[in-house]
Tab-separated table of C-alpha atoms and ligand atoms in Angstrom:
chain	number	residue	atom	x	y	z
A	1	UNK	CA	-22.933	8.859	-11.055
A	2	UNK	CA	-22.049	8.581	-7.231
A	3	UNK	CA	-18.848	9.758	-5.759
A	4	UNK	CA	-15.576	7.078	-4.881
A	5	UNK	CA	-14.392	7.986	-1.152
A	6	UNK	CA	-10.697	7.138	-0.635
A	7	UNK	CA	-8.863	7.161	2.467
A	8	UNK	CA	-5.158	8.508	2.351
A	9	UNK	CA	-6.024	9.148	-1.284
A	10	UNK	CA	-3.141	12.275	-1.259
A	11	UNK	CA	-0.534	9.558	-0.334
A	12	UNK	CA	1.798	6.887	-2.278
A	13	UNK	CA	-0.638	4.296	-3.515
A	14	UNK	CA	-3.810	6.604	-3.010
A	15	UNK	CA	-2.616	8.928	-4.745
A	16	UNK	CA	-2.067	6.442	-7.683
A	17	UNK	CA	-5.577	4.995	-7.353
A	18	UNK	CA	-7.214	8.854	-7.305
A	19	UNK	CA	-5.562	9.516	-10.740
A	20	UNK	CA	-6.400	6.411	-12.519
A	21	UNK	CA	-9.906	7.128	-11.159
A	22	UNK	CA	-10.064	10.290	-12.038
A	23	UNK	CA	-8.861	8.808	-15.833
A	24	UNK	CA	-11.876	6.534	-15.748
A	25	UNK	CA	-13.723	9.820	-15.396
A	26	UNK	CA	-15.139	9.191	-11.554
A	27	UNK	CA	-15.889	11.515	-8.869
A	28	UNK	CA	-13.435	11.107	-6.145
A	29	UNK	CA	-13.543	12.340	-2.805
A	30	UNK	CA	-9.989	12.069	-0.698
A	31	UNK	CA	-10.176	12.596	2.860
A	32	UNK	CA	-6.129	12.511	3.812
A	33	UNK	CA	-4.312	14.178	7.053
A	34	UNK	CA	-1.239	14.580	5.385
A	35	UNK	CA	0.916	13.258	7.925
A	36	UNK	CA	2.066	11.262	5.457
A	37	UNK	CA	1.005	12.384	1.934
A	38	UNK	CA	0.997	15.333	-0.168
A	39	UNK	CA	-1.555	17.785	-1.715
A	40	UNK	CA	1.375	17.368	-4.511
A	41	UNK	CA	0.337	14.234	-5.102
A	42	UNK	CA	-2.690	15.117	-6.643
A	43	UNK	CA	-4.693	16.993	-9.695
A	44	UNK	CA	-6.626	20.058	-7.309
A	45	UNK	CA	-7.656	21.534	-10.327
A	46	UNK	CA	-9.936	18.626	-11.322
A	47	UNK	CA	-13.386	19.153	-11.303
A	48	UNK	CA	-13.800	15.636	-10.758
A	49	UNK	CA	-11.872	15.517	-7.206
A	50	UNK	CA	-12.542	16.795	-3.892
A	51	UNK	CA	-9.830	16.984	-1.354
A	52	UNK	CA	-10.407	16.990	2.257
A	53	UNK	CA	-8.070	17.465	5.251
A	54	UNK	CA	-9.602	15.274	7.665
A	55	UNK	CA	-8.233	12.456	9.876
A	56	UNK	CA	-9.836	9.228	10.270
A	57	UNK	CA	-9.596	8.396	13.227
A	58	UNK	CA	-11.977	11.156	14.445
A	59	UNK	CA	-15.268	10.099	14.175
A	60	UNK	CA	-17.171	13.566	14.070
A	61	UNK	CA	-14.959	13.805	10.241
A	62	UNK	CA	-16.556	10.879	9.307
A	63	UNK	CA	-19.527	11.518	10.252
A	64	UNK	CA	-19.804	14.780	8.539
A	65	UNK	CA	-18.190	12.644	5.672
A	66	UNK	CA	-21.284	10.799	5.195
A	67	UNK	CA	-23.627	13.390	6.051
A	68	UNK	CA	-22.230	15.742	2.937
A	69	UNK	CA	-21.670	12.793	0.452
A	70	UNK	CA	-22.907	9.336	-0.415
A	71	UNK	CA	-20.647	7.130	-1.991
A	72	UNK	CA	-20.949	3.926	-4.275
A	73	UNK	CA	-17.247	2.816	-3.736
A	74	UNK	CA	-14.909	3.208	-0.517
A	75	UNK	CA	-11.396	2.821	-0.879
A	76	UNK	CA	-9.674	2.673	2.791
A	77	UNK	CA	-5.930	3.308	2.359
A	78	UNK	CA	-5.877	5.805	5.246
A	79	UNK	CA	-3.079	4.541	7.707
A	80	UNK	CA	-0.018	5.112	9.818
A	81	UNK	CA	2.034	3.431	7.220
A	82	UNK	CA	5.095	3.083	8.933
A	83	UNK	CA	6.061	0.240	10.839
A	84	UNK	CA	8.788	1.845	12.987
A	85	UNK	CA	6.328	4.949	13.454
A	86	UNK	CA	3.713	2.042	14.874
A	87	UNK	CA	6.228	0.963	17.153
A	88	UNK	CA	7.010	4.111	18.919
A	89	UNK	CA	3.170	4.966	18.999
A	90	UNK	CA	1.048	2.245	19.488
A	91	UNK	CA	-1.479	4.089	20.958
A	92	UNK	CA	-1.981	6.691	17.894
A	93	UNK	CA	-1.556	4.456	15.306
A	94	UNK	CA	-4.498	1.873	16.793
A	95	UNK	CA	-6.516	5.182	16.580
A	96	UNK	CA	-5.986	5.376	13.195
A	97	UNK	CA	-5.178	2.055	11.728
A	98	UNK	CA	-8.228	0.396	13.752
A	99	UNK	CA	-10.780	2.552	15.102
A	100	UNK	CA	-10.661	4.782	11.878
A	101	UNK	CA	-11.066	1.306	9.957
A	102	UNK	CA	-14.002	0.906	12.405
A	103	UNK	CA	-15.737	4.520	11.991
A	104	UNK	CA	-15.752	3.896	8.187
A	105	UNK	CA	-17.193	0.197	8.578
A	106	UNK	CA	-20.154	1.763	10.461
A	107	UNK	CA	-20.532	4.841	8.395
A	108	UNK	CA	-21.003	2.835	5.296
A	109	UNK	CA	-23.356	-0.015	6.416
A	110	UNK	CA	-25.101	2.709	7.536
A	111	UNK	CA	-25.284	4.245	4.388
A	112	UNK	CA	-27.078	1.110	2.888
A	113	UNK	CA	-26.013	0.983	-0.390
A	114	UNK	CA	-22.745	0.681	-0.793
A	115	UNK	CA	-21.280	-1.489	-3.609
A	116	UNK	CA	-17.958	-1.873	-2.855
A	117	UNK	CA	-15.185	-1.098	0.182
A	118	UNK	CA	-11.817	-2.601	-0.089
A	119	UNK	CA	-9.073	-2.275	2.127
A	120	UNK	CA	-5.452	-1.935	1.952
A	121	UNK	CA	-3.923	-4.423	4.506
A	122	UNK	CA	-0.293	-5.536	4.718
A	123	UNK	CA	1.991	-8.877	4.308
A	124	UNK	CA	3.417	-7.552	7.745
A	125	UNK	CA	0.054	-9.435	8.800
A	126	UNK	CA	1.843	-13.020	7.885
A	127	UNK	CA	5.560	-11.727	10.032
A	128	UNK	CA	8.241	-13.916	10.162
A	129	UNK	CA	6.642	-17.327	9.655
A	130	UNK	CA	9.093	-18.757	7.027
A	131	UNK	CA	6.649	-21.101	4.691
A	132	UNK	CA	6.925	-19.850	1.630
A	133	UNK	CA	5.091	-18.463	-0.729
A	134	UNK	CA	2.559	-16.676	1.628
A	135	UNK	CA	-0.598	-17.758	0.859
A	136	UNK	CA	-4.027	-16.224	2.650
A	137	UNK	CA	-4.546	-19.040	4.177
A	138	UNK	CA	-0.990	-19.730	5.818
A	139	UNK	CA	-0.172	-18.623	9.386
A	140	UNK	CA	-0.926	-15.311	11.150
A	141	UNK	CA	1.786	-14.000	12.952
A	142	UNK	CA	1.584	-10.233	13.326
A	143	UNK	CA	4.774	-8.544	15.302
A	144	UNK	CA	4.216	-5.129	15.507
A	145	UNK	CA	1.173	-2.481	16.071
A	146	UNK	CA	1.040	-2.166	12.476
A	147	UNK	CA	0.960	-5.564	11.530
A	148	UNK	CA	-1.905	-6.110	14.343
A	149	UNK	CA	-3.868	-3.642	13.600
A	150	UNK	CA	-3.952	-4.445	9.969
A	151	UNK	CA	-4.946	-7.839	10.652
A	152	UNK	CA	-7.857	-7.010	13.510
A	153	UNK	CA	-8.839	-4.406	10.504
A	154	UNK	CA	-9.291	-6.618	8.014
A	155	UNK	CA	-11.101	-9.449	10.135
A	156	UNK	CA	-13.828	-6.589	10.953
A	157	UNK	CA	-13.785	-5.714	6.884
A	158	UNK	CA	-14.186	-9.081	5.698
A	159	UNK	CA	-16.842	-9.840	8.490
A	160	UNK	CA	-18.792	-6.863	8.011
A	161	UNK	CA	-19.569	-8.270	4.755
A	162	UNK	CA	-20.960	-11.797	6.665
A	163	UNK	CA	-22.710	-9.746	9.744
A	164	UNK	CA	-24.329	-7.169	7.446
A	165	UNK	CA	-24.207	-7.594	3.792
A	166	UNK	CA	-21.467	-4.696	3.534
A	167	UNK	CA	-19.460	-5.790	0.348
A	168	UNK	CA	-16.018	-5.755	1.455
A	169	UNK	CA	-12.743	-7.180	0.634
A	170	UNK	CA	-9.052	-6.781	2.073
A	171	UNK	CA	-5.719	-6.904	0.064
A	172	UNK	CA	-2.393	-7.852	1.707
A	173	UNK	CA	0.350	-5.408	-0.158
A	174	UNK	CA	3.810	-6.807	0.098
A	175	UNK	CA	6.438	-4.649	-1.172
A	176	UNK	CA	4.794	-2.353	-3.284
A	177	UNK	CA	7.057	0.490	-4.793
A	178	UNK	CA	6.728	3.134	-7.690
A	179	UNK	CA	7.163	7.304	-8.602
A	180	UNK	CA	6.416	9.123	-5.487
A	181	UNK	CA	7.211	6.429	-3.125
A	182	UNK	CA	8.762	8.644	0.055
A	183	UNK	CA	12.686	7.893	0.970
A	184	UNK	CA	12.843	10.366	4.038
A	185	UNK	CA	12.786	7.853	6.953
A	186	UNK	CA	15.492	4.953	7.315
A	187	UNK	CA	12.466	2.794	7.177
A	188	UNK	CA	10.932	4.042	3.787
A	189	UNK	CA	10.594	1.012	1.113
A	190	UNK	CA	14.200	0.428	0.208
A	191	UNK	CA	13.099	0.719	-3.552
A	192	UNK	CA	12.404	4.543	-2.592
A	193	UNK	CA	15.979	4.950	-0.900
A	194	UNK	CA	17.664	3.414	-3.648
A	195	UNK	CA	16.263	5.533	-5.975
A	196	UNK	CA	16.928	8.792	-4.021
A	197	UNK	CA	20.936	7.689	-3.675
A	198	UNK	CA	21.153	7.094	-7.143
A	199	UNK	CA	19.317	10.407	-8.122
A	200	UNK	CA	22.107	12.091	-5.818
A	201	UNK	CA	24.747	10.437	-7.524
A	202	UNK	CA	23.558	11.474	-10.628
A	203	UNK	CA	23.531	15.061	-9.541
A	204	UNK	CA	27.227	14.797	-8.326
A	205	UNK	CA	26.778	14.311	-5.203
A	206	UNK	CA	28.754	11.504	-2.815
A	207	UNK	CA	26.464	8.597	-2.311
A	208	UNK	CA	25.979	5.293	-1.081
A	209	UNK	CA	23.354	2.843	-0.059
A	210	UNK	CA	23.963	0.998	3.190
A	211	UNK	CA	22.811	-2.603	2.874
A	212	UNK	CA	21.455	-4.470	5.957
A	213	UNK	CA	22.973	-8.054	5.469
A	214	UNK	CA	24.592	-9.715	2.958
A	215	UNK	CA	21.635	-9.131	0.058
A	216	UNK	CA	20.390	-12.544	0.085
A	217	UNK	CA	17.197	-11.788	1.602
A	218	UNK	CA	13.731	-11.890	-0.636
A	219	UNK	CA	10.724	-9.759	-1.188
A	220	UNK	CA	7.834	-9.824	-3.530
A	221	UNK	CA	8.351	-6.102	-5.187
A	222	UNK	CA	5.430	-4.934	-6.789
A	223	UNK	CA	4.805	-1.647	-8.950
A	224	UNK	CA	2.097	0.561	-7.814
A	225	UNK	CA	0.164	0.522	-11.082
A	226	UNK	CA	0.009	-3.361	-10.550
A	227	UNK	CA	-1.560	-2.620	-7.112
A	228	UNK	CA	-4.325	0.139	-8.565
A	229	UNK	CA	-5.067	-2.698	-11.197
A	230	UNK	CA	-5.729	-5.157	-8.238
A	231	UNK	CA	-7.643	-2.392	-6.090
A	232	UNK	CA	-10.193	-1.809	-9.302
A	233	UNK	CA	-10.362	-5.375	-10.343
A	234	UNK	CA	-11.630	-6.373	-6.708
A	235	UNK	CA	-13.789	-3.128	-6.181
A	236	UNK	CA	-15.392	-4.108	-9.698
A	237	UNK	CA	-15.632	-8.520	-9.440
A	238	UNK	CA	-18.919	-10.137	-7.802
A	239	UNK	CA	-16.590	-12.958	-6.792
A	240	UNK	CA	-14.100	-10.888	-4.566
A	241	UNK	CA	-16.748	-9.755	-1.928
A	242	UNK	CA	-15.813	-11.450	1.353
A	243	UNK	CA	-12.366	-12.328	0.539
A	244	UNK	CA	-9.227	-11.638	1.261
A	245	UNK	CA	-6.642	-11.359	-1.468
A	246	UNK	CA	-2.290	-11.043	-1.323
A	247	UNK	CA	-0.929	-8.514	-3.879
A	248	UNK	CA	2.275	-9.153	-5.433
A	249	UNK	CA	3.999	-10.458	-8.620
A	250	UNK	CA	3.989	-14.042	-7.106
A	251	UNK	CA	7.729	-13.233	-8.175
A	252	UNK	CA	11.113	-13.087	-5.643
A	253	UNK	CA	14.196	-11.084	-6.030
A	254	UNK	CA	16.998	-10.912	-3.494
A	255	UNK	CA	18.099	-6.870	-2.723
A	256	UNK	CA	20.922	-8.072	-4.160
A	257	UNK	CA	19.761	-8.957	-7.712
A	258	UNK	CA	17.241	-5.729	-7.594
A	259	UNK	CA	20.401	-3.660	-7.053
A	260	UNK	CA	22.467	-4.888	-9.534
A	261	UNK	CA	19.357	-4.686	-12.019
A	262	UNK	CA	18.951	-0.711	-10.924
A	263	UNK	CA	22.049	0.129	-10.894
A	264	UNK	CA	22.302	-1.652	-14.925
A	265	UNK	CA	19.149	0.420	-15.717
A	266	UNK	CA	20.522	3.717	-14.238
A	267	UNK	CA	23.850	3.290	-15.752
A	268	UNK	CA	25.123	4.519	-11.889
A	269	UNK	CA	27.665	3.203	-9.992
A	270	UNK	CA	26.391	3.278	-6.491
A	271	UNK	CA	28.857	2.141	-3.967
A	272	UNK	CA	26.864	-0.329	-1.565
A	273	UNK	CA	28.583	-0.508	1.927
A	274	UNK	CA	27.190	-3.320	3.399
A	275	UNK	CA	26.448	-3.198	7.434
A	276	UNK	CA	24.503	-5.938	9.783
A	277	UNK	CA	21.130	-7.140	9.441
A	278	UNK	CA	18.446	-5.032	10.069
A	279	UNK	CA	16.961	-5.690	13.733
A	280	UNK	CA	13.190	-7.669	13.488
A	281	UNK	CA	13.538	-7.773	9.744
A	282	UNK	CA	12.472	-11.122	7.674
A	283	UNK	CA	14.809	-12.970	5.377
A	284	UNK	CA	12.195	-14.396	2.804
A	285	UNK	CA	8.810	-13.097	1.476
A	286	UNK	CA	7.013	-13.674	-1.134
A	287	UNK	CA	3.223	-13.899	-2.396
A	288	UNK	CA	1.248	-16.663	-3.962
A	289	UNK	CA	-1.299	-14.694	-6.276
A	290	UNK	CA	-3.273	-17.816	-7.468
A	291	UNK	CA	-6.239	-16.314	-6.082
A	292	UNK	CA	-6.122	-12.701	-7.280
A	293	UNK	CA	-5.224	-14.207	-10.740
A	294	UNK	CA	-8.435	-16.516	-10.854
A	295	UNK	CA	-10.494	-13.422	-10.748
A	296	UNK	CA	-8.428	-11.923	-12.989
A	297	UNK	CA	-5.166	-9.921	-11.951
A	298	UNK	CA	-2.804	-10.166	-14.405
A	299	UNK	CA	0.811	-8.578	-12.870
A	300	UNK	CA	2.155	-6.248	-15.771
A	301	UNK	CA	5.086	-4.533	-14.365
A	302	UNK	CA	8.106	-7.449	-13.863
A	303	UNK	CA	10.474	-5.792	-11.351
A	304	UNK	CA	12.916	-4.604	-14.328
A	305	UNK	CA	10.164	-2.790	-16.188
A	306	UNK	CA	8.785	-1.204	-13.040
A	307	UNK	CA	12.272	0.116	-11.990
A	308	UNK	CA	12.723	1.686	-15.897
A	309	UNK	CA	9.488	3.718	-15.410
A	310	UNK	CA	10.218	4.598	-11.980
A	311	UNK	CA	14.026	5.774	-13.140
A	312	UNK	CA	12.963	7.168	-16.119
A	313	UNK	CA	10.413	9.298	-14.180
A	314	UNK	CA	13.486	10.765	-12.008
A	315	UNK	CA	15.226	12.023	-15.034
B	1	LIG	C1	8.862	-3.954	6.101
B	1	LIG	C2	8.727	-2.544	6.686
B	1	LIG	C3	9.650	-2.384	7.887
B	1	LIG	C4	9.377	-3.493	8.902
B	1	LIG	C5	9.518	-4.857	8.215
B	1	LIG	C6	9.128	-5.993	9.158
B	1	LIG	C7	8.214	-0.859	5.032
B	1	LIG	C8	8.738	0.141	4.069
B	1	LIG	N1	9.120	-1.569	5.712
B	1	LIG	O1	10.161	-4.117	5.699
B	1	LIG	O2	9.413	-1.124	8.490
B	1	LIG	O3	10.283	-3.405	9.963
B	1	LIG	O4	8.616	-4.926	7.092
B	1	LIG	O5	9.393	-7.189	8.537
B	1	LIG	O6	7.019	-1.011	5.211
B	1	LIG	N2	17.213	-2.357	3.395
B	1	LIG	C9	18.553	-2.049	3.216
B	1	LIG	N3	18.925	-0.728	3.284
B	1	LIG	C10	18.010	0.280	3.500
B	1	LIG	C11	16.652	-0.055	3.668
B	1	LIG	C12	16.289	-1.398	3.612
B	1	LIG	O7	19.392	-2.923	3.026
B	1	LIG	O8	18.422	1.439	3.536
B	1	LIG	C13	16.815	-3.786	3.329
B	1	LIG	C14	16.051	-4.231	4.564
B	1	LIG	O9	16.930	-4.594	5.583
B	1	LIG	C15	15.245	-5.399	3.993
B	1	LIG	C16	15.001	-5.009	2.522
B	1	LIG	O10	15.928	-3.958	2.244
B	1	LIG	O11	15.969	-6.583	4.047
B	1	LIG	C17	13.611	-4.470	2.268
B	1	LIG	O12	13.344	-3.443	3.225
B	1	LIG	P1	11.959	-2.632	3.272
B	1	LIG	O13	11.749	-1.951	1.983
B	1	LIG	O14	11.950	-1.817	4.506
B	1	LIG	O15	10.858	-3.787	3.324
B	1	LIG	P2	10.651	-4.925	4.444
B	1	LIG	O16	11.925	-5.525	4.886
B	1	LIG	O17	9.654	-5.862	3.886
């Protein structure tokens, strides 16, 4: 039936992506250094999945990789995922975000036959340009290793597919959240922090979320399952080879609103104390999802609903 290969697969959205996969009864191979993800995070005991410790961005791992398997599919979420981590180590994380984005590229157009390799970029890619909604087409203005990295990735993805027939396709996640989502670093997806100071208030414990500005600011929130359903509808459509797709609701909500609408779900009264804005953060992001949604994406999570599963989950 041919094995699925993805990247980071023991991490937050991987690990989503490996289970649904696994569901739709495929043979999934995760290569994953846990730096940032979990054997936790995933079934061991299915016959169906293989789980390697391996990092990407040395290129003897991939080449045994492809020397032990072939694969029909190629899911690259493998990254340093963390902004703030890029910006400390630039160095490290263009090892891994790039060059391991560029060992995979070669391994699989030399493998021939691959029908599918998508890859996970980043809104970070668009930065603090303030035309709204982002579309793919609207400027480039990458501010940090991440964000560069992402975007030289996903230029070599999408013109692997020109250069040598390699089916590829990049997704730009904006602010995807869901169950399993980490909250240990001040710069974890404020979804995931939220969640882990209202799970401690629940448990008696004292509290509070610190909120950088005044709440006003925007994001595009999506719920991980949205983002699996994007990563199989692309790795499955004809018409997405080549392009490069945002993934969101299409949908903004100030922090503020998403608060209040938490806080109503978890019946929790989390005191906010509210302290400046965050240093190099944006005020306004969203996604226009025209073009996901012509090949088919339908969002199905609105933030309210995603937030009940994801609280429901914690108790
Ligand atoms: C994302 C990155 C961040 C990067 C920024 C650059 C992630 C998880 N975050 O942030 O590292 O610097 O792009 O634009 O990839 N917030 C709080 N309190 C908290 C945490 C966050 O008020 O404890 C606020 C932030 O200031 C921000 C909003 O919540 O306004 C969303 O934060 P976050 O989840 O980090 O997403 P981005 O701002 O998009």
């Amino acid at each position: 039936m041919g094995n699925i290969l993805v990247t980071g697969g023991a991490g937050f959205i991987g690990s989503h992506l490996v289970k649904e996969l696994l569901n739709l009864g495929e043979n999934v191979i995760v290569v994953d250094n846990l730096s940032m993800g979990s054997k936790e995070n995933l079934d061991l005991n299915n016959k169906n999945l293989t789980f390697i410790e391996g990092d990407i961005s040395n290129q003897s791992t991939i080449t045994e990789l492809f020397n032990t398997y072939t694969f029909k599919k190629i899911f690259h979420l493998g990254a340093v995922a963390s902004v703030a981590a890029s910006v400390e180590h630039p160095l490290e994380t263009h090892l891994t975000n790039l060059e391991g984005t560029i060992y995979l590229l070669e391994a699989a157009r030399k493998q021939k036959d691959i029908e599918r390799f998508v890859f996970a970029s980043s809104a970070a890619v668009y930065g603090d340009d303030p035309a709204l909604p982002k579309r793919e087409n609207s400027p480039i203005k990458p501010l940090t290793p991440y964000a560069i990295d992402k975007y030289a990735s996903e230029r070599y993805v999408i013109n692997y597919s020109k250069l040598y027939g390699l089916p590829t396709v990049a997704l730009r996640f904006f602010n995807v959240y869901g169950i399993g989502q980490n909250p240990s670093s001040p710069y974890s997806g404020v979804v995931s922090i939220i969640t882990d100071r209202l799970k401690k208030k629940l448990n008696g414990e004292d509290a509070s979320f610190i909120l950088f500005g005044d709440g006003s600011q925007t994001r595009d929130f999506v719920f991980v399952k949205d983002v699996v359903q994007a990563n199989l509808l692309v790795s499955n459509n004809k018409d997405a080879i080549g392009n490069v797709y945002n993934v969101g609701t299409g949908e903004k909500i100030s922090l503020m609103d998403l608060i209040s609408t938490y806080i109503k779900i978890s019946g929790i009264d989390l005191p906010i104390k509210k302290e400046a804005v965050r240093s190099g953060d944006i005020k306004d992001s969203y996604a226009d999802v025209s073009a996901l949604k012509s090949i088919g994406f339908m969002p199905e999570f609105t933030v309210e609903e995603g937030l009940k599963v994801y609280w429901e989950h914690q108790i």
